[in-house]
Coordinates of C-alpha atoms in Angstrom, one line a residue:
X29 CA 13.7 -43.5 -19.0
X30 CA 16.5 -41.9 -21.1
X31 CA 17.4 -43.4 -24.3
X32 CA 21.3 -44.1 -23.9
X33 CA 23.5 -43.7 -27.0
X34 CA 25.4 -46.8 -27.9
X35 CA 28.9 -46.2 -26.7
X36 CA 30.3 -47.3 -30.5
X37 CA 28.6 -44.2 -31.7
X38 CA 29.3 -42.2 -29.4
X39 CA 33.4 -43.2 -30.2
X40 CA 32.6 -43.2 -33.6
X41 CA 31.7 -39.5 -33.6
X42 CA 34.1 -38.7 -31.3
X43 CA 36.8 -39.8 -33.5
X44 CA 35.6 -39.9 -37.1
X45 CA 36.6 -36.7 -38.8
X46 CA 40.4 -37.5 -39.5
X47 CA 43.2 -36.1 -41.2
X48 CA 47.1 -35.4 -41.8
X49 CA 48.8 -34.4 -38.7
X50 CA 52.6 -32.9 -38.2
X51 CA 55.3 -35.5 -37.5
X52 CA 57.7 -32.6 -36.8
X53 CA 59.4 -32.6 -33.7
X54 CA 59.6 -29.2 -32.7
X55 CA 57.8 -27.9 -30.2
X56 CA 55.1 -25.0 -30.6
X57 CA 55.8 -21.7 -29.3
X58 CA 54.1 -21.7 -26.1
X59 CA 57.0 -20.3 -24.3
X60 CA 57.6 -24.2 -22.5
X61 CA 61.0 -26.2 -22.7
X62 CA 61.0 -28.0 -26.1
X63 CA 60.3 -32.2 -25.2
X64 CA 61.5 -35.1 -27.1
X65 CA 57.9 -35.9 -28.8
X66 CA 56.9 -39.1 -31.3
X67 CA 53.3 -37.9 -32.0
X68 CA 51.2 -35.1 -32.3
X69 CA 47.3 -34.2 -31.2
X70 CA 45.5 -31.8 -34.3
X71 CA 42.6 -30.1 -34.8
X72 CA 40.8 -26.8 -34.4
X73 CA 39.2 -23.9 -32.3
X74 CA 35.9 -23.0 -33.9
X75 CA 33.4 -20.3 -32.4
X76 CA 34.3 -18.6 -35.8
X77 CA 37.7 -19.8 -36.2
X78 CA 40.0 -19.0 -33.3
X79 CA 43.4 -18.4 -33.8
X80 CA 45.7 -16.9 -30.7
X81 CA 43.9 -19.4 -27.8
X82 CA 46.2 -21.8 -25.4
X83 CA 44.6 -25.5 -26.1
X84 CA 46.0 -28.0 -23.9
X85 CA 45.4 -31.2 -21.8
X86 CA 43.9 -31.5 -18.9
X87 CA 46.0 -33.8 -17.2
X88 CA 45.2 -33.5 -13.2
X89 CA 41.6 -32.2 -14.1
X90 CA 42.1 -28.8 -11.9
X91 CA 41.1 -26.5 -15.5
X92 CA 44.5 -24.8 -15.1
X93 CA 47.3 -25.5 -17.8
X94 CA 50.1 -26.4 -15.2
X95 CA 53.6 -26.7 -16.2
X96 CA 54.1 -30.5 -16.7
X97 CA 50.5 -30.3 -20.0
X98 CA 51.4 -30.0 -23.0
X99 CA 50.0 -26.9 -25.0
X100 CA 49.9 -25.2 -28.1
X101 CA 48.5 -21.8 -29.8
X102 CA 46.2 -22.0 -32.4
X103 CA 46.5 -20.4 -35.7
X104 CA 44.8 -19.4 -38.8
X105 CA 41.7 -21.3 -39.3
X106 CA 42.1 -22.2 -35.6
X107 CA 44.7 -25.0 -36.2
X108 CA 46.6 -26.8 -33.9
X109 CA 49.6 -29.1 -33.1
X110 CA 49.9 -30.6 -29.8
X111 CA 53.8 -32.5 -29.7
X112 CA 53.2 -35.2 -27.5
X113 CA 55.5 -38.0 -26.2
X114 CA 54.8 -41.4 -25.8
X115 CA 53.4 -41.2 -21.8
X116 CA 51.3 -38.1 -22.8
X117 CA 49.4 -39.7 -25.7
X118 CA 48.5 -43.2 -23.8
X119 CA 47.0 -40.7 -21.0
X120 CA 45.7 -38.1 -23.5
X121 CA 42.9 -39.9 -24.4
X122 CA 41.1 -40.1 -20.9
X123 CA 42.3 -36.1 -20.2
X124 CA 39.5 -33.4 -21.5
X125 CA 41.6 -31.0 -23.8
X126 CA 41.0 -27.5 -22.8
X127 CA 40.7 -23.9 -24.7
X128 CA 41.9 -20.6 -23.0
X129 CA 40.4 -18.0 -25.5
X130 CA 42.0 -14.6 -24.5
X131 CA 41.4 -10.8 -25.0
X132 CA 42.9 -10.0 -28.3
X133 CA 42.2 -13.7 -29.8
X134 CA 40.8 -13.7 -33.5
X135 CA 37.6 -15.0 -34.1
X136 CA 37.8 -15.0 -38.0
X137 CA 33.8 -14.8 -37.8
X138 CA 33.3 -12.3 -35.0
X139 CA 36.8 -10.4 -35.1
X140 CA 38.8 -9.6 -32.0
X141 CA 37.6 -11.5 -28.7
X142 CA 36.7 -8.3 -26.1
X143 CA 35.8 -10.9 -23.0
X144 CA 37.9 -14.1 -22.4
X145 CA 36.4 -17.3 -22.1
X146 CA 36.6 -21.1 -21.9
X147 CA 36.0 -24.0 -24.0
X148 CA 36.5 -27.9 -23.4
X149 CA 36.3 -31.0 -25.1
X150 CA 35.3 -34.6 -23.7
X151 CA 38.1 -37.1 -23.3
X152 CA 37.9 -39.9 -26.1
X153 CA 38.2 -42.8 -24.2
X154 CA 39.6 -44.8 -26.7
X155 CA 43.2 -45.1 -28.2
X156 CA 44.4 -41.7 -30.3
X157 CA 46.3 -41.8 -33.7
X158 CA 47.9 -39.1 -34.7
X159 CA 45.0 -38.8 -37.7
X160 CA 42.6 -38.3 -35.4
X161 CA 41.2 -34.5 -35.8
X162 CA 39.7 -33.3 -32.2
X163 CA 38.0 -30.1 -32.8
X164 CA 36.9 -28.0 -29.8
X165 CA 33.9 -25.7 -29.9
X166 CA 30.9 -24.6 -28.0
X167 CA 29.1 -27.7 -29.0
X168 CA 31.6 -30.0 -27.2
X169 CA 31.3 -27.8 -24.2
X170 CA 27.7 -28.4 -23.5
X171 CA 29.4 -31.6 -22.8
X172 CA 31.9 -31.6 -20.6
X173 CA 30.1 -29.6 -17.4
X174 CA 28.5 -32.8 -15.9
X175 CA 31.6 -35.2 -16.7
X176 CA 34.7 -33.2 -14.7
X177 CA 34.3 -34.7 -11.1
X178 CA 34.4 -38.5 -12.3
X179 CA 37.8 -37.5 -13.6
X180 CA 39.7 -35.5 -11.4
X181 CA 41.5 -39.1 -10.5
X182 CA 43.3 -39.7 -13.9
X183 CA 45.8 -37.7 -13.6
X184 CA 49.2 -38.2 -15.3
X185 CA 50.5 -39.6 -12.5
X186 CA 48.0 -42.5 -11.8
X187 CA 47.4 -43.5 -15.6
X188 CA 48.7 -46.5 -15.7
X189 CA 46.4 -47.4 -12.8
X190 CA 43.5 -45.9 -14.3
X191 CA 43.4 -47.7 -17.7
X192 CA 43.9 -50.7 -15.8
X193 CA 40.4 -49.5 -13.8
X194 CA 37.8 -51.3 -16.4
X195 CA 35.1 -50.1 -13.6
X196 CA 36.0 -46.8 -13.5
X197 CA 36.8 -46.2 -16.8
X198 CA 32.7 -47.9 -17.6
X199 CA 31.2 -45.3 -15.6
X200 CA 33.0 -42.5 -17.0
X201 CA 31.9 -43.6 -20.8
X202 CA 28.2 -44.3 -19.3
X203 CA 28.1 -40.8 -18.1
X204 CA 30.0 -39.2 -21.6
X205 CA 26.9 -41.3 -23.1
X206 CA 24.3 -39.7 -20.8
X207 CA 25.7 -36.2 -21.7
X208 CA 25.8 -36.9 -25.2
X209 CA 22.3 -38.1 -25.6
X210 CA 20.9 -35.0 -23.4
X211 CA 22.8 -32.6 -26.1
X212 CA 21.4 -33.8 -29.2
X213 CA 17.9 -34.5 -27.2
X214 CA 18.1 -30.4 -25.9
X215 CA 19.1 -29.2 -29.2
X216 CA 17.8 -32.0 -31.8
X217 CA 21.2 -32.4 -33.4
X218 CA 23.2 -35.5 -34.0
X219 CA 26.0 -36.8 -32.0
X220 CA 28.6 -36.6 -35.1
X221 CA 27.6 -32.9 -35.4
X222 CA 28.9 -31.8 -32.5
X223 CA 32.4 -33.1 -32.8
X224 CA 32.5 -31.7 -36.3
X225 CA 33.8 -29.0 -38.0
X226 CA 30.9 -27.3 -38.9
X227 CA 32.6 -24.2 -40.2
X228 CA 33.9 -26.6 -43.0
X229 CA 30.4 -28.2 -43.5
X230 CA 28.6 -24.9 -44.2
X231 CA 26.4 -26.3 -41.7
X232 CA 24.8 -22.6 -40.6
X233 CA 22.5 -24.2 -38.2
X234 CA 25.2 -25.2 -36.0
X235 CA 27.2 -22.1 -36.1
X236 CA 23.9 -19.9 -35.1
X237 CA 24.2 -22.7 -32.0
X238 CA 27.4 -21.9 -31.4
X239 CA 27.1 -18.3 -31.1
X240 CA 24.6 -18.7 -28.9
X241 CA 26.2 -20.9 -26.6
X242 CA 29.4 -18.9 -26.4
X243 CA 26.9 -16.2 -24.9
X244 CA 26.0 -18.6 -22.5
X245 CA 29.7 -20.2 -21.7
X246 CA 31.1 -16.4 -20.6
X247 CA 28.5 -16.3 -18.0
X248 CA 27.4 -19.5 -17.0
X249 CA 31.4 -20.6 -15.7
X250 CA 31.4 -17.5 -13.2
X251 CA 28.0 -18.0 -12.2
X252 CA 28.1 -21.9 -11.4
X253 CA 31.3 -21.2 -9.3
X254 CA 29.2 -18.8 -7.2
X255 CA 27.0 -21.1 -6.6
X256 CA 29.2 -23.9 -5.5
X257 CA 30.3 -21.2 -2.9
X258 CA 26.9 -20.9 -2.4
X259 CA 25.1 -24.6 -2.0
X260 CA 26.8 -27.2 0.2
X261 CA 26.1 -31.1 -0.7
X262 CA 25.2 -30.8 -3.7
X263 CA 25.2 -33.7 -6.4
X264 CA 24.7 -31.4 -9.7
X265 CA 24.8 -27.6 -10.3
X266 CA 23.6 -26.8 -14.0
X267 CA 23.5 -23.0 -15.1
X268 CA 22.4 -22.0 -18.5
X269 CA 21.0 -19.2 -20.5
X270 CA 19.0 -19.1 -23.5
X271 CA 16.3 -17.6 -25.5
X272 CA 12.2 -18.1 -25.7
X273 CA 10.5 -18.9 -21.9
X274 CA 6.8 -20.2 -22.4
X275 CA 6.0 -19.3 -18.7
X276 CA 7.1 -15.7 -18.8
X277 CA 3.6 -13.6 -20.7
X278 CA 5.3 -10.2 -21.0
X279 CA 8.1 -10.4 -22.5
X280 CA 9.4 -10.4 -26.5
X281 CA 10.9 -13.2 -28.1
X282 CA 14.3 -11.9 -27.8
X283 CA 14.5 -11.6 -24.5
X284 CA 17.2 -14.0 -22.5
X285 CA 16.5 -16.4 -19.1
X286 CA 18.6 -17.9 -16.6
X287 CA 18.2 -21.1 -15.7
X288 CA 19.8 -22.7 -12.5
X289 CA 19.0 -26.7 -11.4
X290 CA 20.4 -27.4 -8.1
X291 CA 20.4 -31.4 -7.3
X292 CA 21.4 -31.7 -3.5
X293 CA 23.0 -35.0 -2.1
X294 CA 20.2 -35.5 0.0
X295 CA 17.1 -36.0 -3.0
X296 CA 16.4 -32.6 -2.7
X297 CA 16.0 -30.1 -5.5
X298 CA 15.8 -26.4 -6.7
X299 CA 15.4 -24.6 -9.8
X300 CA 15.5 -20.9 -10.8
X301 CA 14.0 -19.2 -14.0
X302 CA 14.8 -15.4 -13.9
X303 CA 14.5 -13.2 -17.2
X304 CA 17.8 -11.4 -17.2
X305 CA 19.9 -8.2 -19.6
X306 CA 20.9 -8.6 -22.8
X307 CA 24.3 -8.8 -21.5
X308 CA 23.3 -11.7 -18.9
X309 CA 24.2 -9.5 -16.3
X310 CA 21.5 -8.8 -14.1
X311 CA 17.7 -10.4 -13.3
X312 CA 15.0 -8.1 -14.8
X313 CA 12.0 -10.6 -13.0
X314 CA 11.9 -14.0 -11.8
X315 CA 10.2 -15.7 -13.6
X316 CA 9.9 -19.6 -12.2
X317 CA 11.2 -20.5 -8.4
X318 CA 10.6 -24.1 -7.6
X319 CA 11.7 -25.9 -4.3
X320 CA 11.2 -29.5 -4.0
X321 CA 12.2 -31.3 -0.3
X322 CA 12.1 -34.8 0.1
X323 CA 11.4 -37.7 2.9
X324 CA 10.8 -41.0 3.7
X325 CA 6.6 -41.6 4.0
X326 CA 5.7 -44.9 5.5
X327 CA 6.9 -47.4 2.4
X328 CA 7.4 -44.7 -0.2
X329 CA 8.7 -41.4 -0.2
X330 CA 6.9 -37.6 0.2
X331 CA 7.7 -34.6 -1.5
X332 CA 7.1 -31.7 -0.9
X333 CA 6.8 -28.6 -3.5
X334 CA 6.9 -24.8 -3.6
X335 CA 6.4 -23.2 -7.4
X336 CA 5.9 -19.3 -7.3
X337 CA 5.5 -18.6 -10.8
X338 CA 5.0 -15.4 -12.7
X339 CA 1.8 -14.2 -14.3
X340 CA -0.2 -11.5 -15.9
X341 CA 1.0 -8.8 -18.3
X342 CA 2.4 -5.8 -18.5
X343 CA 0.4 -3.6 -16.4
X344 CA -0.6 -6.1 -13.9
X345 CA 2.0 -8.6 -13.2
X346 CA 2.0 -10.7 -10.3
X347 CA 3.1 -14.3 -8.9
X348 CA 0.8 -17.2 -8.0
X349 CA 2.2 -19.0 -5.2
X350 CA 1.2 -22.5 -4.1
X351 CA 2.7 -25.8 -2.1
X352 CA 2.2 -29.3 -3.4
X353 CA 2.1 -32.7 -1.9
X354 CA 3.1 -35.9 -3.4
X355 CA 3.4 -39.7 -2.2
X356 CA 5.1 -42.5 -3.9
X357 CA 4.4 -45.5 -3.5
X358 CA 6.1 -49.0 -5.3
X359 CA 3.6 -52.4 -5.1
X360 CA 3.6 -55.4 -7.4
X361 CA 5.8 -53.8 -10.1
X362 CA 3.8 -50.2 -10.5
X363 CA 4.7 -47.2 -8.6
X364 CA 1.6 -45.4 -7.9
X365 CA 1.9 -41.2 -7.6
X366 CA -0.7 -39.3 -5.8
X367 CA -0.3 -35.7 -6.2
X368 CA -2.3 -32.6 -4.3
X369 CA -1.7 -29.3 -5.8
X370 CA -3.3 -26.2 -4.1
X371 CA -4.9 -23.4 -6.4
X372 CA -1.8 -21.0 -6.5
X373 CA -2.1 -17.4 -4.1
X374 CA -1.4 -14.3 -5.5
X375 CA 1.5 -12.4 -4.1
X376 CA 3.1 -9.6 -5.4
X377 CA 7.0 -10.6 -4.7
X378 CA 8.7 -13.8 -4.5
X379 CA 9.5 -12.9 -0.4
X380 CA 5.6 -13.1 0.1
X381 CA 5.6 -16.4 -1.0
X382 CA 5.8 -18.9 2.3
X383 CA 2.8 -21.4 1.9
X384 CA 2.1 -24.2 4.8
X385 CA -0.5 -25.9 3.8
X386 CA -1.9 -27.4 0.1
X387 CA -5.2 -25.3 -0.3
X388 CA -8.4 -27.4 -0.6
X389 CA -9.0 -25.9 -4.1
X390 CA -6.9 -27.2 -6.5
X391 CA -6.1 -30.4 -8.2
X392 CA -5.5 -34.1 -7.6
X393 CA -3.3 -36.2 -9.8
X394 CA -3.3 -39.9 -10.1
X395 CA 0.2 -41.5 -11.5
X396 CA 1.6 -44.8 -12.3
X397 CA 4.4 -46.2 -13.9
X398 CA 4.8 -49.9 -15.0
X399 CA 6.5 -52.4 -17.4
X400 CA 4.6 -54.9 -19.8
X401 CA 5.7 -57.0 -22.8
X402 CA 9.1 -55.1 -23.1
X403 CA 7.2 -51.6 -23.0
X404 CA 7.5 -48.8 -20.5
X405 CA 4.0 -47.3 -19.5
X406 CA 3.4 -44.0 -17.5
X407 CA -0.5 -42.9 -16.9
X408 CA -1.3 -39.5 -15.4
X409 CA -5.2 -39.0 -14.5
X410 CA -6.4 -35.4 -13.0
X411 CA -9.4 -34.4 -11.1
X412 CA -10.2 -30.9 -10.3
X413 CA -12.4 -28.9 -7.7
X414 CA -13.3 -26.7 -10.4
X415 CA -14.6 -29.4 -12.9
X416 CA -16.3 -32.7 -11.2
X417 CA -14.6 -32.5 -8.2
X418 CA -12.2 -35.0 -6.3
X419 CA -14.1 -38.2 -5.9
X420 CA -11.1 -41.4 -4.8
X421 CA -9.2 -40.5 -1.6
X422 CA -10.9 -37.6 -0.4
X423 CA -9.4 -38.2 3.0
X424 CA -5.9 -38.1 1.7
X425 CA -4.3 -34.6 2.2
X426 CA -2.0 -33.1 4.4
X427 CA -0.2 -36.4 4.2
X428 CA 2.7 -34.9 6.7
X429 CA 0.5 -34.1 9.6
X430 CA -2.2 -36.9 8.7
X431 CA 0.8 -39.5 7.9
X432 CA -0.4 -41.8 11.0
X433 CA -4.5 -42.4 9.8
X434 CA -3.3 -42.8 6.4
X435 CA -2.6 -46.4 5.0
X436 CA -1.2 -47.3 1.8
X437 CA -2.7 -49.9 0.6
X438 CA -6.0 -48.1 0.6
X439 CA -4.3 -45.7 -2.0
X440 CA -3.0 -48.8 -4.0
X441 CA -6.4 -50.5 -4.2
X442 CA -8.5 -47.2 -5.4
X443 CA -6.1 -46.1 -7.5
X444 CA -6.0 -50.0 -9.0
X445 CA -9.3 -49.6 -10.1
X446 CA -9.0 -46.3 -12.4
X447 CA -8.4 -48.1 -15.6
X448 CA -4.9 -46.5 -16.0
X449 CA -3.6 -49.1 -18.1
X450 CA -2.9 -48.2 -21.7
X451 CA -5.5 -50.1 -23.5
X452 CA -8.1 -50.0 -20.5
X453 CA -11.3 -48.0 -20.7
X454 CA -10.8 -45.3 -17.7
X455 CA -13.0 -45.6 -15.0
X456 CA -14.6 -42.8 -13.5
X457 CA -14.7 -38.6 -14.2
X458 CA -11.5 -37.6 -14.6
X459 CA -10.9 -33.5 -16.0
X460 CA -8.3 -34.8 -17.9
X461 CA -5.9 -37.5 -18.3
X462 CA -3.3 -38.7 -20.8
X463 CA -1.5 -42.6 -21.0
X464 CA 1.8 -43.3 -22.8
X465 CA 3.9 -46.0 -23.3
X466 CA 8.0 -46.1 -24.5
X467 CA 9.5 -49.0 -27.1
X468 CA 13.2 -49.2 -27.2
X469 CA 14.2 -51.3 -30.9
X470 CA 17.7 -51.7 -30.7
X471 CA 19.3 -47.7 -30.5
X472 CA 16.3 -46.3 -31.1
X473 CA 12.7 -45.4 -29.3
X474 CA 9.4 -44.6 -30.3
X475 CA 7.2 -42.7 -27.4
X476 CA 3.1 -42.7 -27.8
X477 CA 1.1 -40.8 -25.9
X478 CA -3.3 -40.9 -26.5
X479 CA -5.0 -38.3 -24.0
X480 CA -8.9 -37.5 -23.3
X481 CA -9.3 -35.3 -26.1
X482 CA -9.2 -37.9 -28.2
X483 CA -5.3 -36.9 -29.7
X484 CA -2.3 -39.1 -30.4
X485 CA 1.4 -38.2 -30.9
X486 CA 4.5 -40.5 -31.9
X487 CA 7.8 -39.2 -31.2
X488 CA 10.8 -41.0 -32.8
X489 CA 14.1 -40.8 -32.0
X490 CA 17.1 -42.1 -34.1
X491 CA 20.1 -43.8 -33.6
X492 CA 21.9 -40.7 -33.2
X493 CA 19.4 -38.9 -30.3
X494 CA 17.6 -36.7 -33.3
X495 CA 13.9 -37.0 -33.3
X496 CA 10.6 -36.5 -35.4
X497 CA 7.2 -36.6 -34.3
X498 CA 3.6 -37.5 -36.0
X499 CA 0.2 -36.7 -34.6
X500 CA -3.0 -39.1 -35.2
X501 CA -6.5 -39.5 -34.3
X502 CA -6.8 -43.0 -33.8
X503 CA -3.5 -44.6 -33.1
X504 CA -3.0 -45.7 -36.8
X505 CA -2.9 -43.2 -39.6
X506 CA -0.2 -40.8 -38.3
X507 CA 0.1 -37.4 -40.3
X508 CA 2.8 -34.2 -39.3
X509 CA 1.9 -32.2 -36.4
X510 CA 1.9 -28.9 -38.5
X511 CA -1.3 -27.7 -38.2
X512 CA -3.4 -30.5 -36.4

């Protein structure tokens, strides 16, 4: 379960760093008819700061300034003044402001922009004042990808309708929450940060971000809109690059990924890991494919999964190929997993990889999820061939072409038995296995997990989505993880 940021947080960053604005009445030169305008939008275009990039509102949510969004250039220090009039401002607030940074731009950090890009900021959802300082940088555009379809309706010309849409305008701040809290969860930072003017704050950890997410914006926008092209019924397309991939073993530290996430309409689900140029450009070695298709299964569902993952070293790479099998099933409050994973085959391409079958070999998990006493529990047990072998269910495999012999309450009652909740001894020879439970305390959650070698760890995370974590022995002196 996701920790959701409280919405008055999430406004509160969104709109906390204020300031003096223009009350002049003149027009910036953007080359557009001068209108009769009572308030003005401010703030600034940081990478470095931009000056020379077209900001404006979004109005019709196509991404394209049209003729009837206001706009303005920035300038030094990346300063802006939007002139607005009174029907622009009330719908302002619910349109994502946009950032059109052109060949020839100035980044005062970087120098002269060489390759056009993009940047956006969230709307705000709440009432503007012409103090209010809306700053646009890579940080809010981490944001914004996942948010456009649920407002492609509010466009100037139904916004009177839309704020009257309390519905509508609820899931819209439920999803800005979601997006929020997976930022400052992905990169550990708070919510305020990202809305801030980090330039300002000397705040060099957040600039480093930033330039490395520009690197990412100038490649990810082209790419995602290929694969739109691409994918029909899909739910979610996310694209990003980045830096440091534990499953690659032969390559440096500085080398850069690609990583695509493809949710279909239909459950269904695919996800891409390819180590690519320094420019982003081209795939040097996939790294991780994973296909996942889904179906009903008598009272649960079954899912099926491909992984062909990279391995070896320089010298002597290849790719371990493999298909699992997993059931889910939901009885008496606990949803009850049971997982078959085939020892991965070695193939020397991604092409070669076409398994049918879950091989014998390889692993069984056991998982369950339940609520007790205002806590969220998850268990995950494993047996292995290679250790004690699989000893509950050994009839259970191939669950597609064995789906008729198969009855689930024969999995519920073994499985009942393992001692899988928290406190519970575990019952039976297990290779490993580990058991953690989530507590939500007003805005903020604390996550233990104990496993079989005897380790603990406590992850806390805050108010504003930043987190620490402590590792123990015993579940009650907890020290720092450095070094234990």
């Amino acid at each position: 379960m996701k920790l959701a940021l409280p919405f008055s947080l999430i406004t509160s960053a969104l709109l906390s760093a204020c300031g003096g604005s223009s009350g002049s009445d003149s027009s910036p030169e953007t080359g557009k008819a001068t209108v009769a305008s009572n308030y003005a939008l401010t703030g600034k275009v940081i990478d470095g700061y931009v000056s020379g990039a077209t900001v404006w509102l979004d109005f019709n949510g196509n991404g394209i300034l049209d003729a009837n969004e206001p706009s303005a250039i920035s300038s030094d220090a990346g300063s802006y003044t939007m002139e607005l009039t009174g029907q622009q401002r009330q719908c302002a607030a619910y349109s994502a402001i946009y950032v059109d940074v052109p060949v020839g731009a100035i980044d005062e950090t970087e120098g002269e922009v060489t390759e056009a890009y993009q940047m956006m900021r969230p709307p705000q959802l709440e009432t503007l004042t012409d103090s209010s300082l809306l700053h646009i940088s890579p940080l809010t555009t981490v944001l914004w990808e996942s948010l456009k379809k649920d407002l492609t309706e509010s466009s100037i010309e139904n916004c009177s309708a839309f704020l009257n849409d309390q519905e509508k305008r609820q899931q819209i701040k439920s999803r800005l929450s979601e997006s929020i809290y997976n930022t400052v969860s992905h990169y550990n930072i708070s919510a305020e940060k990202i809305f801030s003017d980090f330039i300002a704050a000397n705040d060099e950890t957040s600039q480093q971000l930033a330039v490395n997410i520009v690197k990412n914006l100038k490649k990810s926008y082209g790419y995602r809109q290929q694969l739109t092209e691409q994918y029909a019924d899909t739910s979610e397309i996310r694209v990003v690059y980045y830096q440091g991939e534990s499953y690659d073993t032969a390559a440096d530290i500085d080398a850069w990924y690609r990583k695509v996430v493809i949710f279909f309409n239909n459950d269904n689900f695919l996800s891409r890991v390819d180590r690519v140029t320094e420019d982003l450009s081209d795939i040097i070695r996939p790294i991780y494919y994973r296909d996942e298709v889904v179906s009903p299964w008598k009272s649960g569902t079954l899912s099926l999964t491909k992984d062909i993952i990279s391995r070896g070293y320089d010298g002597d790479l290849y790719y371990s190929c493999s298909l699992s099998e997993k059931i889910e099933i939901t009885a008496q409050g606990t949803r009850y997993t049971l997982t078959n994973g085939g020892q991965g085959g070695r193939v020397d391409n991604i092409e070669q990889c076409q398994p049918d079958t879950v091989n014998p070999d390889g692993y069984r998990g056991y998982g369950f999820d339940y609520q007790q006493g205002g806590k969220y529990y998850f268990s995950d047990l494993r047996q292995s061939n290679y250790d004690n072998g699989i000893s509950y269910l050994t009839d259970w495999v191939n669950f597609t072409e064995n789906e008729d012999s198969l009855d689930p309450q024969e999995m519920i009652s073994e499985m009942s038995a393992m001692g899988y909740k928290f406190d519970e001894e575990v019952n039976g020879e297990f290779s490993s296995w580990y058991k953690r439970h989530t507590t939500y305390s007003g805005n903020s959650q604390t996550q233990i997990t104990k496993s079989s070698g005897g380790s603990w760890e406590k992850i806390v995370y805050a108010s504003d989505g930043t987190h620490t974590r402590e590792c123990s022995r015993d579940g009650e002196t907890w020290l720092s993880c450095d070094g234990f």
